[in-house]
Coordinates of C-alpha atoms and ligand atoms in Angstrom, one line a residue:
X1 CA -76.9 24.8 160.4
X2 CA -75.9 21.6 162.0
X3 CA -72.9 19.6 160.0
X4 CA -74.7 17.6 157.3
X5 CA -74.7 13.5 157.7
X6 CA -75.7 10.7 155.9
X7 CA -76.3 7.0 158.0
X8 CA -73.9 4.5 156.1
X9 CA -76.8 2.5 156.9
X10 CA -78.6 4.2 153.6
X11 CA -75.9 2.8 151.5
X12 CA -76.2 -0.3 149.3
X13 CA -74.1 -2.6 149.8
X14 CA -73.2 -3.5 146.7
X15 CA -72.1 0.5 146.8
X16 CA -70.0 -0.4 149.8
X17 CA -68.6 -3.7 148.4
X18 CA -67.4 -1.6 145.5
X19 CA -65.5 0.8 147.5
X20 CA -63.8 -1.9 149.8
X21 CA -62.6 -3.7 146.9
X22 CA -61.2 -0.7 145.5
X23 CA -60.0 0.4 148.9
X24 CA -58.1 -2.5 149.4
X25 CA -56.1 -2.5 146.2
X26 CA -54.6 0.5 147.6
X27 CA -56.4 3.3 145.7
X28 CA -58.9 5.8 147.4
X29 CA -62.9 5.6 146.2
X30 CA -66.0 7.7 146.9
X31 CA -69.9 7.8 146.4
X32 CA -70.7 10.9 143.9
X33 CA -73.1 12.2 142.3
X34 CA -77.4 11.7 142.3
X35 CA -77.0 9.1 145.4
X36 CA -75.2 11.2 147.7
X37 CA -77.6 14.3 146.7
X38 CA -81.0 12.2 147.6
X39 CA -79.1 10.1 150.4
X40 CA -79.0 13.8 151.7
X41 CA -82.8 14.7 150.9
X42 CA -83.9 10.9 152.7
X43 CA -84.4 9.6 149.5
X44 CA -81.1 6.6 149.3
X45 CA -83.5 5.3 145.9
X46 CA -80.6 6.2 143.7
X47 CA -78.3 4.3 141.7
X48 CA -75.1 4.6 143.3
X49 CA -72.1 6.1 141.0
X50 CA -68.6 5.8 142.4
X51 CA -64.9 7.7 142.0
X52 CA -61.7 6.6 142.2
X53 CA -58.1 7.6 142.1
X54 CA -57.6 4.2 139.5
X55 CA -56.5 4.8 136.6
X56 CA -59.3 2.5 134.7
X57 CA -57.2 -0.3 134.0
X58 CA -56.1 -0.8 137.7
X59 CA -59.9 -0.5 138.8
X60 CA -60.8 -3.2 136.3
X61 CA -58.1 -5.7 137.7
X62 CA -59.2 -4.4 142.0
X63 CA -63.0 -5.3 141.0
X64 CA -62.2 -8.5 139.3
X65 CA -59.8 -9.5 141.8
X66 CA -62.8 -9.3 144.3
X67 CA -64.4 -11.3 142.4
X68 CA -66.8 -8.5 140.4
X69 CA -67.9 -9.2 136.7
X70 CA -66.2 -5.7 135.1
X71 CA -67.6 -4.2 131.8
X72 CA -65.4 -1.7 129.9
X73 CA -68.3 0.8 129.3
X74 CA -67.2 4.4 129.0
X75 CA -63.0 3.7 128.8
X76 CA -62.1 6.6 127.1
X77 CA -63.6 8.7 129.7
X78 CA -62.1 6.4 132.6
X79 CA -65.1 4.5 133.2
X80 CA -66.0 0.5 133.9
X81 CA -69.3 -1.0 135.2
X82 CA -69.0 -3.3 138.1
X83 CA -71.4 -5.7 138.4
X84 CA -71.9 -6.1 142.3
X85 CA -74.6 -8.6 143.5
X86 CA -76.1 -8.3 140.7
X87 CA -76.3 -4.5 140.3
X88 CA -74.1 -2.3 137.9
X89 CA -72.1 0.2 139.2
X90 CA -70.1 2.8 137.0
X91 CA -66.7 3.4 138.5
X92 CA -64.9 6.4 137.2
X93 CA -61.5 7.9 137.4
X94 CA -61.1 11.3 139.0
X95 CA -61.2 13.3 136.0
X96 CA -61.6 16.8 134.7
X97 CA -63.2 18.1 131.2
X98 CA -61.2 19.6 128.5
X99 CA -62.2 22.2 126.4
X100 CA -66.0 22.1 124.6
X101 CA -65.4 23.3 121.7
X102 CA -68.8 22.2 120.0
X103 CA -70.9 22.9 123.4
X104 CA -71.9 19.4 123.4
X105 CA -69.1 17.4 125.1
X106 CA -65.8 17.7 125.9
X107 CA -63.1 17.4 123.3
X108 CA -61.0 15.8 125.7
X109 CA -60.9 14.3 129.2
X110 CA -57.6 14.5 131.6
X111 CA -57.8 12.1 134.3
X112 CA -56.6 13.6 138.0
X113 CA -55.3 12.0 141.4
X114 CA -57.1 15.1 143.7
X115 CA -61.4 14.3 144.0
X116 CA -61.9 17.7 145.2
X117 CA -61.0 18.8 141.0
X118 CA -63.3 16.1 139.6
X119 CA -66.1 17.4 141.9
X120 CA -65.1 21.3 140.8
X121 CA -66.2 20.1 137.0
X122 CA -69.3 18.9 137.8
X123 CA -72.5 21.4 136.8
X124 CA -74.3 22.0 140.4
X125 CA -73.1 22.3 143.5
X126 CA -76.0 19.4 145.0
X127 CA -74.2 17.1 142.4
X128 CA -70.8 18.3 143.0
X129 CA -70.7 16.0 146.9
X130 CA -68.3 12.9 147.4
X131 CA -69.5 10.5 150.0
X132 CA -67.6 7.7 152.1
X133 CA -68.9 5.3 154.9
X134 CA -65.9 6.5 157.3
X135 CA -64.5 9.9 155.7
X136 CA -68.2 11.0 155.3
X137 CA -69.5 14.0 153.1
X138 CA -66.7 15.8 150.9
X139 CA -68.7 19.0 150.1
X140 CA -66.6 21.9 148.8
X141 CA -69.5 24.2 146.9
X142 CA -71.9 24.2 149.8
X143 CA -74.1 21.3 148.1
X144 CA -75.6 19.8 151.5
X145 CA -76.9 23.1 152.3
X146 CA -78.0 23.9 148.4
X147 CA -80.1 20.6 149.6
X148 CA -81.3 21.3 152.8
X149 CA -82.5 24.6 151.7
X150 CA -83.8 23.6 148.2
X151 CA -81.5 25.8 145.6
X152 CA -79.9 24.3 142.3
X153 CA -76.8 26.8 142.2
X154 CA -74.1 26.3 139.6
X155 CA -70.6 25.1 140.8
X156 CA -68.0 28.4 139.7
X157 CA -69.4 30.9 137.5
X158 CA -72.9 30.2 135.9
X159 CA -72.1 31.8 132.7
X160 CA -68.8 29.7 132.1
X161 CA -70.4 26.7 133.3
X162 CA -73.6 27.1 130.4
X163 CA -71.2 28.3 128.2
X164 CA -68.9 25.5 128.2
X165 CA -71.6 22.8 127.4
X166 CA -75.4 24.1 127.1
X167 CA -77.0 21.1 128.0
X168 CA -76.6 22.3 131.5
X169 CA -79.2 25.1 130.9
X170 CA -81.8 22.1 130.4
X171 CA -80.5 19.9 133.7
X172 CA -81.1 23.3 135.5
X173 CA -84.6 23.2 134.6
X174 CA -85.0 19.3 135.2
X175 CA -83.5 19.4 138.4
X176 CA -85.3 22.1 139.9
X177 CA -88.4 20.5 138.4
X178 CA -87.8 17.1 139.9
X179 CA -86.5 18.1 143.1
X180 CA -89.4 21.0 143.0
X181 CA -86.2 23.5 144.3
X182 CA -85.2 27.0 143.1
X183 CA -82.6 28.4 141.2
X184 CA -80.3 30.6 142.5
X185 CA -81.0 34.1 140.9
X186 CA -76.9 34.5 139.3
X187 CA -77.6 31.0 137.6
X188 CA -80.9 32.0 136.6
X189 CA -80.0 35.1 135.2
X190 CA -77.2 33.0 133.7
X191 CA -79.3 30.3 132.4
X192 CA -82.1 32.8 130.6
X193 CA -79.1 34.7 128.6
X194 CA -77.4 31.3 127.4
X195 CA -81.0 30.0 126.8
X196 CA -80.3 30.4 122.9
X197 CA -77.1 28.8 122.6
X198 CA -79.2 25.1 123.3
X199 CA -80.0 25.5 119.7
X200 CA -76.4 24.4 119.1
X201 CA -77.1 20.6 121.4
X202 CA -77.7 17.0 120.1
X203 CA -81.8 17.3 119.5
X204 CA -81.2 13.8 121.1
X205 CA -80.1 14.6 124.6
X206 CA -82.5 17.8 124.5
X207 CA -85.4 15.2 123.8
X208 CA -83.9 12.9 127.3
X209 CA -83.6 15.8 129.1
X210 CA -87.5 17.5 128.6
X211 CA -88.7 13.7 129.0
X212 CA -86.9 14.1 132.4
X213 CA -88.8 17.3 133.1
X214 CA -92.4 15.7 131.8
X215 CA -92.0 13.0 134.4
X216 CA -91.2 15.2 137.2
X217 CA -94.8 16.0 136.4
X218 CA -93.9 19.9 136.4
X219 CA -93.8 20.7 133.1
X220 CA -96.1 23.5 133.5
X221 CA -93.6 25.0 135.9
X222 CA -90.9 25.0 133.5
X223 CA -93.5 26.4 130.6
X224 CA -94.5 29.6 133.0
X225 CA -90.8 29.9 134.8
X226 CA -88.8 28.6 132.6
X227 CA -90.1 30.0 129.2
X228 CA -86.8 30.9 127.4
X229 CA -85.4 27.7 128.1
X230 CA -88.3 25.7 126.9
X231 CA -88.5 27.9 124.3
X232 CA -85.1 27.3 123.0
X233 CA -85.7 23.5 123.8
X234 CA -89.2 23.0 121.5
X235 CA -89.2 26.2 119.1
X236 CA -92.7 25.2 118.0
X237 CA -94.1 26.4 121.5
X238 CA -93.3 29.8 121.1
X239 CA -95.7 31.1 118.4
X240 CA -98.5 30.3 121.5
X241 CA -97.3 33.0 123.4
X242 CA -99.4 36.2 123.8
X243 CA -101.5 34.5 120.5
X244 CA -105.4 35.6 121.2
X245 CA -107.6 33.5 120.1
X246 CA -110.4 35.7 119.6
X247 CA -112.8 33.3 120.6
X248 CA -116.0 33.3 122.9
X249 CA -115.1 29.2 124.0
X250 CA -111.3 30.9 125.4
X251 CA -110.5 33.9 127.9
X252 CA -107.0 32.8 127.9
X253 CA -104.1 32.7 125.1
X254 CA -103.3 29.5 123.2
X255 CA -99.9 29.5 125.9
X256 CA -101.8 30.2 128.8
X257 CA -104.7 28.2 128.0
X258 CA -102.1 25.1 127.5
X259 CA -100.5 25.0 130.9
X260 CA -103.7 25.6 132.5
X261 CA -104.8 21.9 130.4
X262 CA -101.0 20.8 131.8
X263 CA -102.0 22.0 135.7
X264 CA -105.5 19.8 135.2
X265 CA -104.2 16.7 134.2
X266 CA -102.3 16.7 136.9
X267 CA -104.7 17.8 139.7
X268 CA -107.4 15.2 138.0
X269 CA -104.8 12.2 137.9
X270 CA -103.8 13.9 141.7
X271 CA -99.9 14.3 139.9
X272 CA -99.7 10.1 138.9
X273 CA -100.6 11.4 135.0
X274 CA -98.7 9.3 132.5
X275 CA -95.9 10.4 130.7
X276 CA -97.5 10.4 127.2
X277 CA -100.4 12.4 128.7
X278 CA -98.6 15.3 130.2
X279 CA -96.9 15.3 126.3
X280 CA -100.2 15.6 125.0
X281 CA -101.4 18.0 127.3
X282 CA -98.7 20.4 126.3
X283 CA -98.6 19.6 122.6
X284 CA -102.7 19.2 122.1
X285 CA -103.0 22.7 121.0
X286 CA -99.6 23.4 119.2
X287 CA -101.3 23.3 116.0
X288 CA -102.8 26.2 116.6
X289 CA -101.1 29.2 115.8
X290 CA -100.9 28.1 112.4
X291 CA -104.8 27.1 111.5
X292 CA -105.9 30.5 112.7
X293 CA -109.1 31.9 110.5
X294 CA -111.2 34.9 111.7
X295 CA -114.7 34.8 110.6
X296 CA -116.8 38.3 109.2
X297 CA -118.6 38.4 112.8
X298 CA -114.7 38.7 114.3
X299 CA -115.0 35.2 115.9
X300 CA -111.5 33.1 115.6
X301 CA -111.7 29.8 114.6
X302 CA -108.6 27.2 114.9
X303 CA -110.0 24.5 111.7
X304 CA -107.9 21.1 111.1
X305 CA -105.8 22.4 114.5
X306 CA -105.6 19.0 115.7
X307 CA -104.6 17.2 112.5
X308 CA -101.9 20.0 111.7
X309 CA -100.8 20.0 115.7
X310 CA -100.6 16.0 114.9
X311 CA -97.8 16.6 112.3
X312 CA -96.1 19.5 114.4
X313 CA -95.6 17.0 116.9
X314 CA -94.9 14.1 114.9
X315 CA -92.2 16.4 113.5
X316 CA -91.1 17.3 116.4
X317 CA -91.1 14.2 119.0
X318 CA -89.2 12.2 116.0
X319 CA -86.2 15.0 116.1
X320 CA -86.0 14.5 119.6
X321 CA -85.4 10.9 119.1
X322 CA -88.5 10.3 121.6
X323 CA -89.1 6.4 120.8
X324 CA -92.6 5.2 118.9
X325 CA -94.3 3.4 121.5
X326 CA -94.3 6.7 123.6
X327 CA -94.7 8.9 120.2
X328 CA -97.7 6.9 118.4
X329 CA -99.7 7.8 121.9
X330 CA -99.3 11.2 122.1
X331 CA -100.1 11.9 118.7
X332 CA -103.4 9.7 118.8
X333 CA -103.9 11.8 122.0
X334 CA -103.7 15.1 120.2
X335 CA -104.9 13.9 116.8
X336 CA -108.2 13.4 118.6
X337 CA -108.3 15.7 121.5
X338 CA -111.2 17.6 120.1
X339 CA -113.3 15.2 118.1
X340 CA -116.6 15.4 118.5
X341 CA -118.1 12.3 120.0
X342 CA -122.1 11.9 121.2
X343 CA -121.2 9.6 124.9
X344 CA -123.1 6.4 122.8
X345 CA -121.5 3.2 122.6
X346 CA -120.6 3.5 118.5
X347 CA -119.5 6.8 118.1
X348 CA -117.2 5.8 121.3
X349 CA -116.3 2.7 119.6
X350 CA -115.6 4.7 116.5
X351 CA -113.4 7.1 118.4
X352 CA -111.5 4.2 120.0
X353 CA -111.3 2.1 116.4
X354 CA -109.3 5.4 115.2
X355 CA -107.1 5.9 118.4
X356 CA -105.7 2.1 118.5
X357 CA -104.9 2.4 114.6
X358 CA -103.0 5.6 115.7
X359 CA -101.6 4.8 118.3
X360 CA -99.6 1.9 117.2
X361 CA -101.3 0.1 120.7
X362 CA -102.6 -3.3 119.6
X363 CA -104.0 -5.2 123.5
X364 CA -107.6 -4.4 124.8
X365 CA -106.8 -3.1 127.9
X366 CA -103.7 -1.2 126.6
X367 CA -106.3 0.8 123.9
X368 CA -108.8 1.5 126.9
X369 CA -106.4 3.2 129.6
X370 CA -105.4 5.4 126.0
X371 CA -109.2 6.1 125.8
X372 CA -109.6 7.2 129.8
X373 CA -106.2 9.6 129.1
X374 CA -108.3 11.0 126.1
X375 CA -111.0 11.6 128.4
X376 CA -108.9 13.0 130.8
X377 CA -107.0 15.4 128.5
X378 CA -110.6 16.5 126.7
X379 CA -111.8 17.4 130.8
X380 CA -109.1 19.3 131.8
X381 CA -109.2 21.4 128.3
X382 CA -112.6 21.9 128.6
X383 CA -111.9 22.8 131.9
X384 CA -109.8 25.7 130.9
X385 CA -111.9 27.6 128.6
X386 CA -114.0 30.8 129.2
X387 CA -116.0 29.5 132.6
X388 CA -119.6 29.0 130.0
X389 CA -118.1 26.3 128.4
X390 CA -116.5 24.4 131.3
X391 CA -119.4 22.8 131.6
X392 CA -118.9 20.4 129.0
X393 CA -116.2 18.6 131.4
X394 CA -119.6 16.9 132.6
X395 CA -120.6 15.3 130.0
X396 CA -117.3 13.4 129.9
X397 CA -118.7 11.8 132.4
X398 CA -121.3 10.0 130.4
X399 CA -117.9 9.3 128.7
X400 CA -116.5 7.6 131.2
X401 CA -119.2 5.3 131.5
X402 CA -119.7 4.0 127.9
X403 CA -115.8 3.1 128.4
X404 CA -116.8 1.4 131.6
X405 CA -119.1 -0.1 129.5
X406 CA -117.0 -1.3 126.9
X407 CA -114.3 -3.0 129.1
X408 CA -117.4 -4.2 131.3
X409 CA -119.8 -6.0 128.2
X410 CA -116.1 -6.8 126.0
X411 CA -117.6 -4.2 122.9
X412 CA -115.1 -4.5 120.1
X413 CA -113.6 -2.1 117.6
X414 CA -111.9 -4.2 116.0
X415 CA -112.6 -7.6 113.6
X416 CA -109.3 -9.1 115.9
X417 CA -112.1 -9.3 118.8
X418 CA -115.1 -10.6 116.8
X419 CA -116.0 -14.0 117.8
X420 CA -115.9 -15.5 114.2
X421 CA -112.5 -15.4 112.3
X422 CA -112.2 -15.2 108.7
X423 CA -112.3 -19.2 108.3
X424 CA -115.8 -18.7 109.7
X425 CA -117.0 -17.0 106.8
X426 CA -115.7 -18.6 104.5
X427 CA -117.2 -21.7 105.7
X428 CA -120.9 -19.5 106.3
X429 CA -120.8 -17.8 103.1
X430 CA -119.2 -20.4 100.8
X431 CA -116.5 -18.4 99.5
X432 CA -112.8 -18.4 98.9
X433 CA -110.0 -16.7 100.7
X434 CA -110.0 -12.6 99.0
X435 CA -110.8 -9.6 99.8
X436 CA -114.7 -10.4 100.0
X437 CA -113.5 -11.9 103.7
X438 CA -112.4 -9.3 105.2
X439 CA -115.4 -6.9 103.6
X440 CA -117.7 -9.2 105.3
X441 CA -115.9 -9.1 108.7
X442 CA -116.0 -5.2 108.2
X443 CA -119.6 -5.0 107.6
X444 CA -120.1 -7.6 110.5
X445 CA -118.1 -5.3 113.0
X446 CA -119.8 -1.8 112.1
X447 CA -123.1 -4.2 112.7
X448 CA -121.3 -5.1 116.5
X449 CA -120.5 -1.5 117.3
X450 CA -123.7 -0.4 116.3
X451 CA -125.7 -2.9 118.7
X452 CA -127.2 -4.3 116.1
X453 CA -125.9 -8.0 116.7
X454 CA -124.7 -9.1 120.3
X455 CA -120.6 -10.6 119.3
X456 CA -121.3 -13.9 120.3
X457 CA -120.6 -16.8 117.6
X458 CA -124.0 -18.1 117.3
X459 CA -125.6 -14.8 116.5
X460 CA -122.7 -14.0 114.4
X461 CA -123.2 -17.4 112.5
X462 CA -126.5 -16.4 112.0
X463 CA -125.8 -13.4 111.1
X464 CA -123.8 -14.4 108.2
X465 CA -126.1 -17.0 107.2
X466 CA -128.6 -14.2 106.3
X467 CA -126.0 -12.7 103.8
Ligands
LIG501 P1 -80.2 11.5 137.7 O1 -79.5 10.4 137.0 O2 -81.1 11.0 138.8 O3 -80.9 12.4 136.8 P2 -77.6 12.3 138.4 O4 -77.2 13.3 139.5 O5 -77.2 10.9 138.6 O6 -79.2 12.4 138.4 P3 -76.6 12.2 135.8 O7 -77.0 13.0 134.6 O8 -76.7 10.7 135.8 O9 -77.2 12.9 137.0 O10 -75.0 12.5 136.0 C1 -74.3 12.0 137.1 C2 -73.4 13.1 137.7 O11 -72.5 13.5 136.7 C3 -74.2 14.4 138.1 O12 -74.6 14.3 139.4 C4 -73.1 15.4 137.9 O13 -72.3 15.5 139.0 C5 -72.3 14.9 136.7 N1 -72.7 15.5 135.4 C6 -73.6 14.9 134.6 N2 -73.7 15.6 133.4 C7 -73.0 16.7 133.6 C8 -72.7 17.8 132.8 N3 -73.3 18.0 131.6 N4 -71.9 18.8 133.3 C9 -71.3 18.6 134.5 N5 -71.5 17.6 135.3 C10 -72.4 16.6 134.9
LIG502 MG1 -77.6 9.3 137.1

């Protein structure tokens, strides 16, 4: 295999700037990390990270003596943040971990003069390279051909490295997700028999680590590859496993059936789904294990499994620390994944009314993309259940085009978008500020979405004038 290169001309300058200036001062500095790994893929998108032999004090004063604004940022672990025509950049002092006692993070860090040690404590060997415009690529583990050839391989002995802080099982997963790459069978092997011990990390860098792993938009990868780990990582998706549903609608399990609804979202949104609907997608039937009923003909039945798969995964997405404005979506999406709507313009408006107030989403157009995702989410489950009923993935079609319809003709679901406020019936009706106001704008709006007055102020005055 030809020697591994990257152009300096990939590199940022404000990455170069930041090694001069620490060059300069007499101390030796390299590019680590994500940058040097995609600089290596054609992919120089990543932020840069950079290493030094400075203890962090002395890399502070280099960076301020060219002239750098310098944030003490992560000081205890030898790091300041640069900021370098206008960009940060996190300069660290060759160190290596101490023990983990707790699996989560080191109890300790010792700082080092030698890079070659602070690459050897990194967790893979495509993120254990060192980079310089003149020296070019420091690569001890093999990482530039991990790369070329697309394996994520641990750096030393898998089972020490998992074992000495778990959250690498997880960053396995993610990477090979992102970078759609292998793993190399000892760190797989390695990986499945530390799976359990994730149970012991911070639900919070769990919950940043499967986000990274939804984006990469191959969750449903990790769910059929990956089980144990995901498994370990979201308890709640294991009780889907091998669980028949007993149902003429399904020829698949709940587990199956769900990355099947994962694959479609993605192969309808041609892989650009949004993060909160790959979420849904794997979470829209988690609620069922536990709603299970079998009827005296035999025939399964899942009653109230969205409302109880709802709480699962409000439960759930708030231990993870996953933030409400992504939360509220998702469990709006699930919440009403399967609720029966005619494609009519009210019971659509109905359907949205309820999917703004859960959602938490407040603007028109924000409420509306939410609505096409529902659409979306309700095709590609419809899509993958027993090949008779795929056919109701047409009529969310007709869907589709009542939402066109609503965006296109300004329907409202709510008394916000009504074009009389409550001053205007007070002054129609003759009465005072109370509760009687917004009862009237209620009935008003359920006249609206029902098509029974256009929303424009005169028939709306009108309208109130008869009352
Ligand atoms: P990205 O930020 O794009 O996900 P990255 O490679 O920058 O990828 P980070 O999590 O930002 O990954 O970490 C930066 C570098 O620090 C990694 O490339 C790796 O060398 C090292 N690293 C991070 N976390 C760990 C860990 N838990 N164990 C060992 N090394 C780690
Ligand atoms: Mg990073």
């Amino acid at each position: 295999m030809p020697q591994a290169t990257i152009d300096p001309a990939l590199a940022p300058q404000y990455g170069l700037l930041t090694l001069r200036a620490l060059e300069d001062a007499g101390h030796e500095a390299w590019v680590v990390g994500g940058w040097v790994r995609d600089a290596l893929r054609g992919v120089a998108a990543h932020d840069v990270d950079v290493c030094t032999s400075a203890p962090w004090p002395q890399s502070k004063v280099a960076l301020e003596a060219a002239g750098f604004v310098v944030h003490e940022t992560g000081t205890a672990h030898g790091t300041v943040t640069a900021v370098v025509c206008g960009e940060p950049v996190e300069v660290t002092t060759y160190r290596i971990d101490g023990a983990y006692t707790d699996q989560r993070h080191p109890d300790s860090v010792t700082f080092v003069t030698d890079v070659r040690e602070d690459l050897a404590r990194r967790d893979f060997t495509v993120n254990a390279m060192a980079w310089h415009p003149t020296r070019g690529l420091l690569d001890p583990f093999g990482g530039a051909k991990d790369v070329a050839v697309g394996v994520i391989r641990a750096v030393g002995d898998p089972a020490v490295r998992f074992d000495e802080d778990a959250l690498r099982i997880l960053r396995a997963v993610r990477f090979a997700a992102r970078l759609d790459f292998d793993i190399e069978p000892a760190t797989q092997a390695a990986l499945r028999a530390a799976a359990p011990t994730l149970a012991g990390v911070a639900q919070e860098r769990i919950g940043t680590e499967l986000r990274g792993i939804m984006v990469s938009g191959r969750a449903a990868w990790a769910l059929r590859h990956q089980r144990e780990v995901m498994f370990a990582a979201l308890p709640e998706l294991a009780p889907m496993e091998g669980f028949d549903q007993r149902s003429r609608y399904h020829c698949f399990d709940v587990l199956e059936h769900t990355i099947c609804v994962m694959e479609g979202v993605e192969q309808l949104t041609v892989g650009k789904a949004s993060e909160r609907l790959r979420w849904a997608a794997m979470l829209h039937d988690i609620g069922k294990p536990t709603s299970f009923t079998v009827d005296e003909a035999g025939q399964g039945h899942f009653y109230g499994h969205p409302g109880r798969g709802r709480d699962i995964s409000a439960t759930l997405l708030r231990r993870l620390a996953i933030p409400h404005e992504l939360a509220n979506p998702i469990l709006a999406l699930v919440r009403y994944h399967d609720r029966p709507c005619a494609p009519k313009v009210e019971p659509v408006l109905k359907l949205t009314a309820s999917v703004a107030a859960m959602s938490g989403l407040k603007r028109r157009d924000e409420v509306l993309e939410l609505m096409r995702e529902l659409v979306c989410l309700r095709r590609a489950d419809a899509l993958a259940k027993a090949p008779a009923y795929r056919i109701y993935a047409r009529e969310l079609d007709d869907h589709e085009a009542v939402l066109e319809k609503i965006e296109r003709e300004g329907l409202c679901w709510s008394t916000r978008d009504l074009a009389v406020s409550g001053a205007d019936v007070m002054a129609a009706c003759g009465i005072a500020p109370g509760p009687a106001v917004g009862e009237r704008l209620s009935a008003l709006l359920a006249d609206v979405m029902a098509e029974r007055v256009p929303n424009d102020r005169l028939s709306l005055l009108a309208w109130l004038g008869r009352g």
